[in-house]
Structure formats: structure tokens, C-alpha cells
Coordinates of C-alpha atoms in Angstrom, one line a residue:
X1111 CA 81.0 228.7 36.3
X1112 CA 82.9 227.0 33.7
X1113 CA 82.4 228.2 29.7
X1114 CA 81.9 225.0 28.0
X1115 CA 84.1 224.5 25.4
X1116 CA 84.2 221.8 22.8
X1117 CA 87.4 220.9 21.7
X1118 CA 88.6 217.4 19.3
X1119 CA 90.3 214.5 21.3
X1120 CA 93.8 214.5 19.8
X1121 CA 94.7 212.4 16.6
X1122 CA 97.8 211.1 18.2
X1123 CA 99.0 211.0 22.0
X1124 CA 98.5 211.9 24.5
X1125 CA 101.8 211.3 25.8
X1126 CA 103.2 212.0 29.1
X1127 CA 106.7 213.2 28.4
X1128 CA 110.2 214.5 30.3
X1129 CA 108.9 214.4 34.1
X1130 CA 110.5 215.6 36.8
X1131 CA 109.5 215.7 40.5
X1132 CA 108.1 219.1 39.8
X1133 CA 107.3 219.1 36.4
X1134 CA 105.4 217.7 33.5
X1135 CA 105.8 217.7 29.8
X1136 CA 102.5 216.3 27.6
X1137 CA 102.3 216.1 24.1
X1138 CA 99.9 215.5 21.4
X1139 CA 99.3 215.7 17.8
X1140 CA 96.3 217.6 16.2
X1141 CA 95.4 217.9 12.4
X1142 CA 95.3 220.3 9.6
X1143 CA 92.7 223.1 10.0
X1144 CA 89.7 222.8 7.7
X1145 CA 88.7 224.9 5.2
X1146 CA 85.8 226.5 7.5
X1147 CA 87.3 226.2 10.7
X1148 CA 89.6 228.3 10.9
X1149 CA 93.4 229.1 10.1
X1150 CA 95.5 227.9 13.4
X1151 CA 95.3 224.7 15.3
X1152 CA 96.2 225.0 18.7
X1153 CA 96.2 222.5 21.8
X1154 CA 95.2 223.1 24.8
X1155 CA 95.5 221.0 28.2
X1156 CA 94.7 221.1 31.9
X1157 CA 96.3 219.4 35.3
X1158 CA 94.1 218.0 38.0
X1159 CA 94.9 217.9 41.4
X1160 CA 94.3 213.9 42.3
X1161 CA 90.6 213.2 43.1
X1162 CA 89.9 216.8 42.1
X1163 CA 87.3 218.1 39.2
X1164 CA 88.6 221.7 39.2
X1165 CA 91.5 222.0 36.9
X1166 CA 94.6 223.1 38.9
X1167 CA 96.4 225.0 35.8
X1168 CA 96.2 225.1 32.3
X1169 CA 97.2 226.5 29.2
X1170 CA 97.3 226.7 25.2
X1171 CA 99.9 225.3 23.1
X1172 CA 100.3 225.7 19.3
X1173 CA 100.3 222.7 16.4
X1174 CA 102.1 224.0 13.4
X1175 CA 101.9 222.0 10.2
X1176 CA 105.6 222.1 10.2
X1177 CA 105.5 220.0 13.0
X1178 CA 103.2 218.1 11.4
X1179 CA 100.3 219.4 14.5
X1180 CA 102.4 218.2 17.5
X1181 CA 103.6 220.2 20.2
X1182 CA 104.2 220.2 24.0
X1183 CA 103.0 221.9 27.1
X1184 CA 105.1 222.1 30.4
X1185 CA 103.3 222.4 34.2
X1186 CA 105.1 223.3 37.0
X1187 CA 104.6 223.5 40.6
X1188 CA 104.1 219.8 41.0
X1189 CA 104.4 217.8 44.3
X1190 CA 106.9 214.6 44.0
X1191 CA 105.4 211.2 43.6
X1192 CA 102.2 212.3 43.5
X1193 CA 99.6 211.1 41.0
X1194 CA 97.8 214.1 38.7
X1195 CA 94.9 213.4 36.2
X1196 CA 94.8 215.8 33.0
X1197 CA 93.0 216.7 30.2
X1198 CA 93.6 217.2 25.9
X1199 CA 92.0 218.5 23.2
X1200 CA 92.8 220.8 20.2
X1201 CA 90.6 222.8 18.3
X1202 CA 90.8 225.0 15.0
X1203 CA 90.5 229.1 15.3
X1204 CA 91.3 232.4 13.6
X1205 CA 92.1 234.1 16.8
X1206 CA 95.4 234.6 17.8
X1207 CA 96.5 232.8 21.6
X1208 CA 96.6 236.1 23.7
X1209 CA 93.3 237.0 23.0
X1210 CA 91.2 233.9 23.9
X1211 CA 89.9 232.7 27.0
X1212 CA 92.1 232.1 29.7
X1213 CA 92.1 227.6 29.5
X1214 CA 91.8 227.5 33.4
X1215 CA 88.1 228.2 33.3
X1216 CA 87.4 225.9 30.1
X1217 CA 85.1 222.5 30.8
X1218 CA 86.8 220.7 27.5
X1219 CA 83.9 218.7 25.8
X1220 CA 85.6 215.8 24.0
X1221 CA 89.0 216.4 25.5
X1222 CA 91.0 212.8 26.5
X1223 CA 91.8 212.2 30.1
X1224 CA 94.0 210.7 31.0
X1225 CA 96.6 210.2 34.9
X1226 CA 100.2 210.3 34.8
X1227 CA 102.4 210.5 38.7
X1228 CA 105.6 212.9 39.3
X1229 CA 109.3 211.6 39.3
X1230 CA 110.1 210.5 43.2
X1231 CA 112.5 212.6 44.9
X1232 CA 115.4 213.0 44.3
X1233 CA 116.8 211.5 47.8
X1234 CA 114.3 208.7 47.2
X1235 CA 115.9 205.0 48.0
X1236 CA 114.4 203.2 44.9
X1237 CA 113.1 203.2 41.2
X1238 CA 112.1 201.6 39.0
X1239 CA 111.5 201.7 35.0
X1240 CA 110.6 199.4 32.1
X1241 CA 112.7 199.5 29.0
X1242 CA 113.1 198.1 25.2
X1243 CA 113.9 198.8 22.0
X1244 CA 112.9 197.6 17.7
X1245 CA 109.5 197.6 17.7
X1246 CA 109.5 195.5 14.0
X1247 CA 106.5 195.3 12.4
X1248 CA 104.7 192.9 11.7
X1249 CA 101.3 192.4 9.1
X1250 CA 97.9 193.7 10.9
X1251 CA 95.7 196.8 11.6
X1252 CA 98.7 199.0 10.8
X1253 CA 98.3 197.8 6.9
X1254 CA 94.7 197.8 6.6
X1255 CA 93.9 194.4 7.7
X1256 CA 91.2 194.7 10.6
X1257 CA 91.1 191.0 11.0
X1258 CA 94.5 190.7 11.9
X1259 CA 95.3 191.8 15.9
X1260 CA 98.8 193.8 16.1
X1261 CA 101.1 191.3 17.3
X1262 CA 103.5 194.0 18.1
X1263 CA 101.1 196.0 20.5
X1264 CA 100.5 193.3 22.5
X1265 CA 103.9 193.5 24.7
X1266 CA 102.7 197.1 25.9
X1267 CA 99.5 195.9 26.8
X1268 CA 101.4 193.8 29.0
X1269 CA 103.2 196.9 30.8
X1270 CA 100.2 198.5 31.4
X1271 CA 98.4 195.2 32.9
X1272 CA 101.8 195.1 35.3
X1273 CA 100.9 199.4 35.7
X1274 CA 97.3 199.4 36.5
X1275 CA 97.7 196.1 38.7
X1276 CA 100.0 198.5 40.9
X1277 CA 103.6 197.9 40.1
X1278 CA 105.4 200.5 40.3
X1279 CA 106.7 202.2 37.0
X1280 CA 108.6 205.4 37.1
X1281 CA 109.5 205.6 33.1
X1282 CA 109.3 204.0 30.1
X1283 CA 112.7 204.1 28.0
X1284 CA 112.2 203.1 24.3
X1285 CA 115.7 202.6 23.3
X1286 CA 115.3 202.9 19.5
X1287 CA 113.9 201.4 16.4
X1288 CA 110.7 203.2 17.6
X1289 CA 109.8 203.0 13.8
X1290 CA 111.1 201.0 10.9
X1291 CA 111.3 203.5 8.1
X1292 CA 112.8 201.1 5.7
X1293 CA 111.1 198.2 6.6
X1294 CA 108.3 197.0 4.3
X1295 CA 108.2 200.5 2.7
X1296 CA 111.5 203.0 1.8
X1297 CA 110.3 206.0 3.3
X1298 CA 112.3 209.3 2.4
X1299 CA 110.3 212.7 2.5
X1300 CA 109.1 214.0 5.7
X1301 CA 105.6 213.0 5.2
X1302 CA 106.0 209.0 4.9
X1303 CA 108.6 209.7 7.7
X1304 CA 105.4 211.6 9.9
X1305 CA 103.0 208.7 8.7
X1306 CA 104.7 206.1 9.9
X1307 CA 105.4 207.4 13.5
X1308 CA 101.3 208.1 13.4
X1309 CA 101.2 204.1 12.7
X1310 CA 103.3 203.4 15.2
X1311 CA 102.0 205.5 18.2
X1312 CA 98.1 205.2 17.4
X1313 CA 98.4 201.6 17.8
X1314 CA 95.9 201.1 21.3
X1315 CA 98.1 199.4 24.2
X1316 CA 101.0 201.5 23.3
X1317 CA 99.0 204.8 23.1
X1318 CA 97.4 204.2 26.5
X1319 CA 100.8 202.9 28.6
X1320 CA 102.3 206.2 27.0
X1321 CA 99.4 208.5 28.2
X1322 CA 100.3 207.2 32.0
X1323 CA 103.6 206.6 32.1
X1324 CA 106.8 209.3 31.6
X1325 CA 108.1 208.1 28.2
X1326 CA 111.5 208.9 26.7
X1327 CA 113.0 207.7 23.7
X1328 CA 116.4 207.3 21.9
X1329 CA 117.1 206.9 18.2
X1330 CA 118.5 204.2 16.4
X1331 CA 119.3 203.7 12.5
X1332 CA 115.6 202.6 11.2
X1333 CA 114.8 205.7 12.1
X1334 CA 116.6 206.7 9.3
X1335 CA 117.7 203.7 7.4
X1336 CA 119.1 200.4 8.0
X1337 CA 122.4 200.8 9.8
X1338 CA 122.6 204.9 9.5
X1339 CA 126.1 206.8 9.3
X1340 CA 127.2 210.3 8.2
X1341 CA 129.4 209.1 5.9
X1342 CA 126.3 208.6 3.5
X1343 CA 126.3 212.2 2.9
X1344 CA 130.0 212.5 1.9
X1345 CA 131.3 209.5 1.0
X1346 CA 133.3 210.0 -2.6
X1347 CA 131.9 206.5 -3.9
X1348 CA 128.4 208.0 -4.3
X1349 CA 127.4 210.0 -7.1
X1350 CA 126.7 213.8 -6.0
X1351 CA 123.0 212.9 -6.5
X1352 CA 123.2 209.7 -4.5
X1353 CA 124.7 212.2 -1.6
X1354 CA 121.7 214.7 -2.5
X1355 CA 119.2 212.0 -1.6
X1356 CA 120.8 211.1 1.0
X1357 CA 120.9 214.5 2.6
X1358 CA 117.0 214.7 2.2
X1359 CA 116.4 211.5 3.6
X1360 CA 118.2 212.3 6.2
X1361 CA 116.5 215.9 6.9
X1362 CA 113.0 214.1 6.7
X1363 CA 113.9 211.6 8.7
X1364 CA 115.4 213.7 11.9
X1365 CA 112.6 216.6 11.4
X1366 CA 109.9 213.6 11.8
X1367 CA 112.0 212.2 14.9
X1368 CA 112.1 216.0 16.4
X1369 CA 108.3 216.1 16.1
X1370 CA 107.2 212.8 17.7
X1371 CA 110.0 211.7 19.5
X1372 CA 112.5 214.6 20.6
X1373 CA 110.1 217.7 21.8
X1374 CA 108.6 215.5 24.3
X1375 CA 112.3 214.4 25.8
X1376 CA 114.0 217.1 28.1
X1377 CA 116.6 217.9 24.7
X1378 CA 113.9 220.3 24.0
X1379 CA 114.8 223.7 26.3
X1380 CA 112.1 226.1 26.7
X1381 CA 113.5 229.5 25.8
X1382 CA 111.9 233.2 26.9
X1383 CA 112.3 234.3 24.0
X1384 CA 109.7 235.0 21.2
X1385 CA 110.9 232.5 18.6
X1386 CA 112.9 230.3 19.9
X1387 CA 110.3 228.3 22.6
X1388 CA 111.7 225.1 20.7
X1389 CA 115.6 225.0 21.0
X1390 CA 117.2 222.1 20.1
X1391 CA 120.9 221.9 20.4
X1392 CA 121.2 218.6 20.4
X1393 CA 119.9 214.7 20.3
X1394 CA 121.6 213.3 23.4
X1395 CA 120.2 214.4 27.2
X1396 CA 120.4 214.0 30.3
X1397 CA 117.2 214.1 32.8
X1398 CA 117.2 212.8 36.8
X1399 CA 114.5 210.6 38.4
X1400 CA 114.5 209.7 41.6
X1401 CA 117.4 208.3 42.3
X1402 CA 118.5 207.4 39.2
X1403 CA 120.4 209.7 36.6
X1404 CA 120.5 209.3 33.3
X1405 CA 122.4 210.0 29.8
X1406 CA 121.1 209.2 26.6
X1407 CA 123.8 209.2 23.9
X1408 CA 123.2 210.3 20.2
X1409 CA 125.0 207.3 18.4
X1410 CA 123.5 207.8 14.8
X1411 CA 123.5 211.5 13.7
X1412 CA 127.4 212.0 15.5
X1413 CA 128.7 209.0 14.1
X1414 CA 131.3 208.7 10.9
X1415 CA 133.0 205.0 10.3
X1416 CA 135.2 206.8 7.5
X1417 CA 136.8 209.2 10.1
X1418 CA 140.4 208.2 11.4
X1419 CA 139.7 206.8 13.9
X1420 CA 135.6 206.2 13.7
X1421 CA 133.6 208.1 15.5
X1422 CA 130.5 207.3 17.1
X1423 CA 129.6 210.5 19.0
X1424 CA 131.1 214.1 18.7
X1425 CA 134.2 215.3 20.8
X1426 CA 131.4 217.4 22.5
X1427 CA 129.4 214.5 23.2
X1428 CA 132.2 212.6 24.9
X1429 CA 133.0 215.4 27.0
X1430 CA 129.3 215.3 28.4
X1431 CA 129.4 212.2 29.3
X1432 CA 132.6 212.4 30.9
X1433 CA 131.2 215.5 33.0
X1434 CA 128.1 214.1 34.1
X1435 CA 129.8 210.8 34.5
X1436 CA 132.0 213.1 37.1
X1437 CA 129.2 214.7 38.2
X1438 CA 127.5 211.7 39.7
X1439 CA 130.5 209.8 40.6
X1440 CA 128.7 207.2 42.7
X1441 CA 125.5 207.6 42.4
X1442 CA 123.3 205.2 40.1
X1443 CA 123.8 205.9 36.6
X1444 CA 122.1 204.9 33.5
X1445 CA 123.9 205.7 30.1
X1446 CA 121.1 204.8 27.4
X1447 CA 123.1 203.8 24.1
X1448 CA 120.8 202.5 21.3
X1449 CA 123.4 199.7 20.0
X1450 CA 125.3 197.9 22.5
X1451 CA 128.3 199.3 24.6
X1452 CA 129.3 195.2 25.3
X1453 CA 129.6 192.3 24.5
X1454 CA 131.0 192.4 20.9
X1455 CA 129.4 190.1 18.3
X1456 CA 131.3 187.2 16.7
X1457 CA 131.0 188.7 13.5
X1458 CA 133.6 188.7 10.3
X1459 CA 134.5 188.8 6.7
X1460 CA 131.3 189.8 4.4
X1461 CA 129.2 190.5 8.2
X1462 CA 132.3 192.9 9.2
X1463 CA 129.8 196.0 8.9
X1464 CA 127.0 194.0 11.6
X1465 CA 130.0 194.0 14.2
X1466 CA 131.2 197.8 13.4
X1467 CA 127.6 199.1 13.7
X1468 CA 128.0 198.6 17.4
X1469 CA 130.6 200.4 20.0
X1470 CA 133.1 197.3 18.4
X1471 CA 133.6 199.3 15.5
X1472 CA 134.6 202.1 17.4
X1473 CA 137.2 201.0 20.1
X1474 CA 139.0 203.6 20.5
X1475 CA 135.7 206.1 21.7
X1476 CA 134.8 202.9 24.1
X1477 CA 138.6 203.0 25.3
X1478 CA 138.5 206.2 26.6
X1479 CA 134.8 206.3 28.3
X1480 CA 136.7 202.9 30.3
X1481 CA 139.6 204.5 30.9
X1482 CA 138.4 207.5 32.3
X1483 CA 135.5 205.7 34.2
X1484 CA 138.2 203.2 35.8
X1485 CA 140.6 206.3 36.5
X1486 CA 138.4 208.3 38.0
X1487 CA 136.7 205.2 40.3
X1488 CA 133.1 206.3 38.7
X1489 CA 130.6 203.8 40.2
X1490 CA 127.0 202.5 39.9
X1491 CA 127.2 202.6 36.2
X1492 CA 125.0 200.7 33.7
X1493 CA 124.4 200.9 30.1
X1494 CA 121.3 200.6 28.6
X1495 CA 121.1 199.5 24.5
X1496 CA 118.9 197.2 21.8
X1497 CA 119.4 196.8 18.4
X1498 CA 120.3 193.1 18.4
X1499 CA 116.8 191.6 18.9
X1500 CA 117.9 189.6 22.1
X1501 CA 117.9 190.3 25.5
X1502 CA 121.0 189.6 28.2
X1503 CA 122.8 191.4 30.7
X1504 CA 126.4 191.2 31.0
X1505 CA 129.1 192.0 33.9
X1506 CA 132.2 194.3 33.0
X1507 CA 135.5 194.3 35.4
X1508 CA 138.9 195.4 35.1
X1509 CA 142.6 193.5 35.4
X1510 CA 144.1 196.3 37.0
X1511 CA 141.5 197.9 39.1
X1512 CA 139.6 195.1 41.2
X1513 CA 137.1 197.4 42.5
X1514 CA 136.1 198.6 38.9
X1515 CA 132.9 197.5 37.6
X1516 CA 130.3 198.1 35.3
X1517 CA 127.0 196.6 34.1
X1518 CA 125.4 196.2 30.0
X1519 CA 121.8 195.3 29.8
X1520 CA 120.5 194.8 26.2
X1521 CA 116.8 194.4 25.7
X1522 CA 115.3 193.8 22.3
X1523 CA 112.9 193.2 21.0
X1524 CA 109.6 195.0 22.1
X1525 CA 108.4 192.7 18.9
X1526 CA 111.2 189.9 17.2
X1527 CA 111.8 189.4 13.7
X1528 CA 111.8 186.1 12.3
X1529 CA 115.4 185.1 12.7
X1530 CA 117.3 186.3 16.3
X1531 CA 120.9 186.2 17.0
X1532 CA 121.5 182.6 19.0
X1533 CA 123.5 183.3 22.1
X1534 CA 126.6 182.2 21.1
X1535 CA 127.2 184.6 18.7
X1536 CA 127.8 187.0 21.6
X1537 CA 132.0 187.3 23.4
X1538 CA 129.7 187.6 26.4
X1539 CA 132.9 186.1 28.7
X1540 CA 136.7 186.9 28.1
X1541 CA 139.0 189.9 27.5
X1542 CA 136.9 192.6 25.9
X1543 CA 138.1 192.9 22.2
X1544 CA 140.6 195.8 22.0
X1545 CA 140.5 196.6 25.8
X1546 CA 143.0 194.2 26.9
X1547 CA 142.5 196.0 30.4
X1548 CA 138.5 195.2 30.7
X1549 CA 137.2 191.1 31.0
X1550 CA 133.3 190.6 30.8
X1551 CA 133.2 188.1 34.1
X1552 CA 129.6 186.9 33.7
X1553 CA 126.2 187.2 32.3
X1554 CA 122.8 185.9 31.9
X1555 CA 119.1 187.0 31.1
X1556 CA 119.8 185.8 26.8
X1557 CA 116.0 185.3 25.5
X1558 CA 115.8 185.9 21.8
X1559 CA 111.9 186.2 22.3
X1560 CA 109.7 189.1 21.9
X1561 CA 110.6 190.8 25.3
X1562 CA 111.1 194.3 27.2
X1563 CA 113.2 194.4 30.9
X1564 CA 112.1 195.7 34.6
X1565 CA 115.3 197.1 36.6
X1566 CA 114.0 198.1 40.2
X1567 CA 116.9 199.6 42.0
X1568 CA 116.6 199.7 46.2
X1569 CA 120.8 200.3 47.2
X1570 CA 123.2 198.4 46.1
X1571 CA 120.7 196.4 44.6
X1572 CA 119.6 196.6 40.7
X1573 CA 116.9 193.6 39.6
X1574 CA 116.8 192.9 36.4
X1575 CA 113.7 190.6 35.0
X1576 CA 112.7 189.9 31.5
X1577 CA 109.2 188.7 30.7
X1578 CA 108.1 187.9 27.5
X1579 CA 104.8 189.4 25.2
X1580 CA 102.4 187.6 27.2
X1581 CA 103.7 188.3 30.6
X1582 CA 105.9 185.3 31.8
X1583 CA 108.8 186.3 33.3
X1584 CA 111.7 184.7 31.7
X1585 CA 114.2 185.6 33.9
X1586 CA 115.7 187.2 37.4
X1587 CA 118.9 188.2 38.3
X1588 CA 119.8 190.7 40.9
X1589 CA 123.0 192.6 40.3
X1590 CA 125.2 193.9 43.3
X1591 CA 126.1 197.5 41.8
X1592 CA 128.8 198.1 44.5
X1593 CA 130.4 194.6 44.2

């Protein structure tokens, strides 16, 4: 017989992280231990066999207050594409993990359940995932105002509609702009950095479609600050105490991100050693599912516009990419870069700095990814980005290589600003600038409304539709990968 044991549904989450065909990452978020009840806070979870009420395995995972009560807990053993339901609590205690209960004969009392299903196989013939980016915000709940709904949680409510009514979604990939830390408030110590990702992921739609479906995540500059380089912490033209705030801006602002939006991805590697369960080496990744591989590029904390030439991502970084690229030759690739790869904005003069924010200001980085993708006849490629609060797609070829090709697909935003780019502010046809070897040969999909993308990939096949908040589908295009 089970021990009942009452435990606190989770203040933030549950969120169904890095999943593989065999493997699940969930996270949550607890709270700070009261005075009475006791000095730890730990998690604790279980996974149900589909259909089952006997928990299959579970197990305890600590919420430190440095990680402002978050934390993850793998299961293995899985069977691919196969749904699981799960429970989450967290409770408060004085005893020390190795000496309670074991979790697998717990009945949680107040836990949150929730379903999530395993990655396909990896020989499987098709995926498919949902993606976006710049999640603005916009006046309601999230300031106090109960009268006023949250326009910017109604697009995932819309996902999950398209979930539960049985299309399938094998991941959610938030592209960046997850928050806006600068955005009606400066935020700049870890806290306000902690809030706001608590505003952000507690809103209702957003919390539930990340409770089902695998979620990753990739930053972009407002998770920092508005249009986020390096240079800020060295740059001679700002006073040594400018550069000190800058530094701890920056440290609250990527210890936040680690908490709600890294240890969830697979950059976190789970180490056997006590200590050092949380390694972090880095913010880019790479995970597989189904089909479908996948990089997702650091372009914020790598990046340096003063270097000569700029730099958007580490020496290291590029040589990732390069090797995985190699790695998965022709197989389908997705390279998730928060600002676009392509096309360039027609941008000069005083709005030089809009134009350099993106791969344009760094040419030389984006000449050598080409060059060794054309070189080296890597197929099946596509990059993934946001940032520009429009949506479009846009076809890559090259003047010496005819059977060279590769594929951009922007999609912003989850929830639109006021103003939006108008199409023709985008060189989406022509030579691409300072690549005289590359021509973007066609495009389509440009919606400047409040939007996220559906790829589903069966060989050679990608789709690509864009449906606004509501649900409409704005657009259809289906993209021959192999030519």
C-alpha cells in the first residue's frame, strides 16, 4: 500500500524538458522553506506507464534558493513515441534525501499531473514541431490588472487547442525573447531577472502547452538587454563603473536564464560526481528527435562587434557547428539562431546598429559556415531565428554550386509590438550582401501579425504554415529540401 504523502503543487512549471526517445527531463520551481517547515525544499516526481495508476519510477530532486527553487529530474528507460503521464510536487523538510522514503511508493496528495509522449525514433520518416520567438508584453494579469485577459497568452492556447485536437507536436522551440527584461521595467539583479521569468511562465495557456509538450529554448538580447554584446563589459568609452554594472547585469541576467531556461535544455550534463550534477559548459546544444537534428547557436553571450573582424559566436562554437554539420551531412538539419542567418535588412546611417545586430553585421562568421556547407555538399539544412517581429521563409542557392541549397525561416512574434517591420525592408531576393557566391532565389510566408510556425517534415518534404493568435492559418508553402 502506498504512504500518502502530501506534497505543494509547484509555484512554477511543470515543464517537460530535453526529451529523447528514451528519456525525459521535467522541471519545476518550488518556494522558500518557511520558518516552521523545515530547512530544505526538495522536488519530487513520478512517471506513469500510459493508462496506468502505479507509478513506473520516481525520484527526489533538490530546489536550492540559488536557483531560485527550480531544478530538474531525468527518467530513463522510456519506450519511443509513446505517451507517459507524471506527477509533481515539492515539499519543505529537515531530513537530508538519502534518508527518506524511497518516492516510488509515495501517493502525492496535491501533486500536478500532467502527460508529455517520447521523441520518435530516430529512423522515424517524419516530425514535426511548432516554433516562435519575442514574446512582448503587453498590459494585463501580468501587472496586476485582473480585468484585462493576457493578449500574449492567447497564441499558446492556440497550440495546445491544435495538441489536444490530435496534431501531432513533437517540440516546442521558443527561439528567444522568452522575457523582456528591459521592457516596461530595467531589470538588473538576479531577483527582478527570476521575477520576471515567474511572470512569464505562470501565465495559464503557456504553462499548460509546456507541461505536455518537450520545450527548448534559445536566448536572445532581452534577455539581457536590448540588443546585448560583450563589448558592454570592456568597451573603453564607458566609465569603469558603467562596465561594473554592466558585468552584474549581465551575471543576473544569465544565472536567471540557467535557472528557468537552460537546466531544462540538454546543455545541462548530468555528472556522477558529488558536486557537479549541474555542469554547464556552455549555452549552445545540440539534441536529436526523430528525424530531425538540431543545433542551437549561442549568438548573445559569444558575441563582440568591437573584435576585428566581429564575432558572433566563439572559434569553439564555429567548430561545433561545422562538426555536427559534418556529422549529419544529409540528413535534416535544424540550426536554431535567435536573430536571423538571412535575408539582411535594408537598414543604414543612424539604424546601422539594427542591421549589425543580425548575422549582417558579421559576414565574415556567415562566410565561412557557407563556404564550408557548400564545400562540403552538406544538405537538408535550415535555419531557424526571430528577433524581427515578422514571419517569412526565404530560399538560399549558390552561383557556383547548383545543387547547393539552404532554407531561413523566421518566425516572430509569439505576441507583436505595435509597429512591425513592412516586408520590404527585407533583401529577401538578390545576391546576399557580402557573399557574392550565395543569391536568396525566393521567399514567402511575410505576416507581420502576432504568429508562431508548424514545419512537418515527411522526406524531402518540409511544410511550413503560419497561423496567427487565433488560429487562422496565414500561410502554406511546402519546401523541397533536396531541390
Amino acid at each position: 500500500m502506498a504512504v500518502v504523502f502530501p506534497v505543494k503543487p509547484v509555484t512554477v512549471g511543470p515543464l517537460v524538458g530535453h526529451t529523447t526517445d528514451t528519456t525525459v527531463r521535467l522541471w519545476g520551481r518550488g518556494e522558500r522553506p518557511t520558518a516552521s517547515g523545515g530547512q530544505f525544499c526538495y522536488g519530487v516526481a513520478q512517471v506513469l506507464e500510459s493508462g496506468s495508476t502505479t507509478p513506473a519510477q520516481a525520484a527526489y530532486f533538490k530546489l536550492r534558493p540559488e536557483d531560485d527553487f527550480t531544478g530538474t529530474v531525468d527518467f530513463q528507460g522510456l519506450r519511443p513515441g509513446k505517451p507517459y503521464a507524471y506527477r509533481m510536487g515539492y515539499f519543505f523538510s529537515d531530513v537530508e534525501q538519502h534518508l527518506m522514503l524511497p518516492a516510488l511508493g509515495l501517493q502525492l496528495e496535491g501533486a500536478i499531473s500532467g502527460v508529455f509522449r517520447t521523441a520518435r525514433a530516430p529512423g522515424s520518416p517524419e516530425f514535426s514541431l511548432v516554433f516562435g520567438s519575442c514574446r512582448h508584453p503587453t498590459p494585463g494579469v501580468e501587472d496586476g490588472l485582473p480585468g484585462v485577459p493576457e493578449r500574449g497568452d492567447r497564441i499558446f492556447g492556440t497550440i495546445l487547442e491544435q495538441v489536444e485536437g490530435g496534431t501531432p507536436t513533437d517540440a516546442l522551440l521558443m527561439v528567444g525573447d522568452q522575457i523582456y527584461a528591459d521592457v516596461r521595467a530595467d531589470d538588473r539583479t538576479f531577483a527582478q531577472y527570476c521575477a520576471r521569468h515567474r511572470q512569464a511562465f505562470i501565465q495559464p495557456n503557456l504553462r499548460r502547452l509546456m507541461a505536455r509538450v518537450p520545450t527548448y529554448m534559445a536566448m536572445d538580447d532581452h534577455e539581457i538587454a536590448d540588443n546585448w554584446s560583450m563589448d558592454r563589459l570592456n568597451d573603453p568609452k564607458l566609465s569603469e563603473a558603467e562596465r561594473a554594472a554592466n558585468k552584474g547585469r549581465f551575471l543576473s541576467a544569465i544565472e536567471a536564464y540557467r535557472c528557468y531556461q537552460v537546466v531544462h535544455s540538454p546543455a545541462l550534463k548530468r555528472v556522477n560526481e558529488q558536486g557537479a550534477t549541474n555542469a554547464i559548459t556552455e549555452l549552445w546544444y545540440t539534441f536529436q528527435s526523430g528525424p530531425a537534428h538540431f543545433f542551437v547557436m549561442d549568438v548573445r553571450t559569444e558575441r563582440f562587434n568591437r573584435a576585428q573582424p566581429p564575432q558572433l559566436i566563439s572559434a569553439r562554437q564555429m567548430q561545433a557547428v561545422r562538426a555536427w554539420m559534418a556529422a549529419h551531412k544529409g540528413e535534416l538539419k535544424f540550426v536554431v539562431t535567435a536573430v536571423p542567418f538571412y535575408p539582411d535588412v535594408k537598414l543604414g546611417g543612424l539604424a546601422m546598429w539594427e542591421r549589425n545586430d543580425k548575422w549582417a553585421g558579421f559576414m565574415h562568421q556567415r562566410q565561412q559556415l557557407l563556404d564550408f556547407m557548400r564545400d562540403e555538399g552538406v544538405r537538408r539544412t535550415v535555419f531557424l531565428s526571430g528577433d524581427v517581429h515578422v514571419s517569412l521563409w526565404a530560399e538560399l542557392t549558390s552561383t557556383s554550386r547548383p545543387d547547393f541549397r539552404a532554407y531561413s525561416i523566421i518566425s516572430s512574434a509569439f505576441n507583436a509590438p505595435a509597429f512591425t517591420p513592412p516586408e520590404f525592408i527585407f533583401e529577401h531576393t538578390g545576391i546576399l550582401d557580402g557573399q557574392a557566391d550565395y543569391v536568396v532565389s525566393r521567399h514567402g510566408g511575410y505576416t507581420s501579425a502576432s504568429n508562431f510556425t508548424r514545419l512537418t517534415w515527411k522526406a524531402p518534404t518540409l511544410r511550413v504554415e503560419v497561423f496567427e493568435r487565433k488560429g487562422k492559418r496565414l500561410h502554406v508553402s511546402e519546401l523541397n529540401l533536396d531541390g
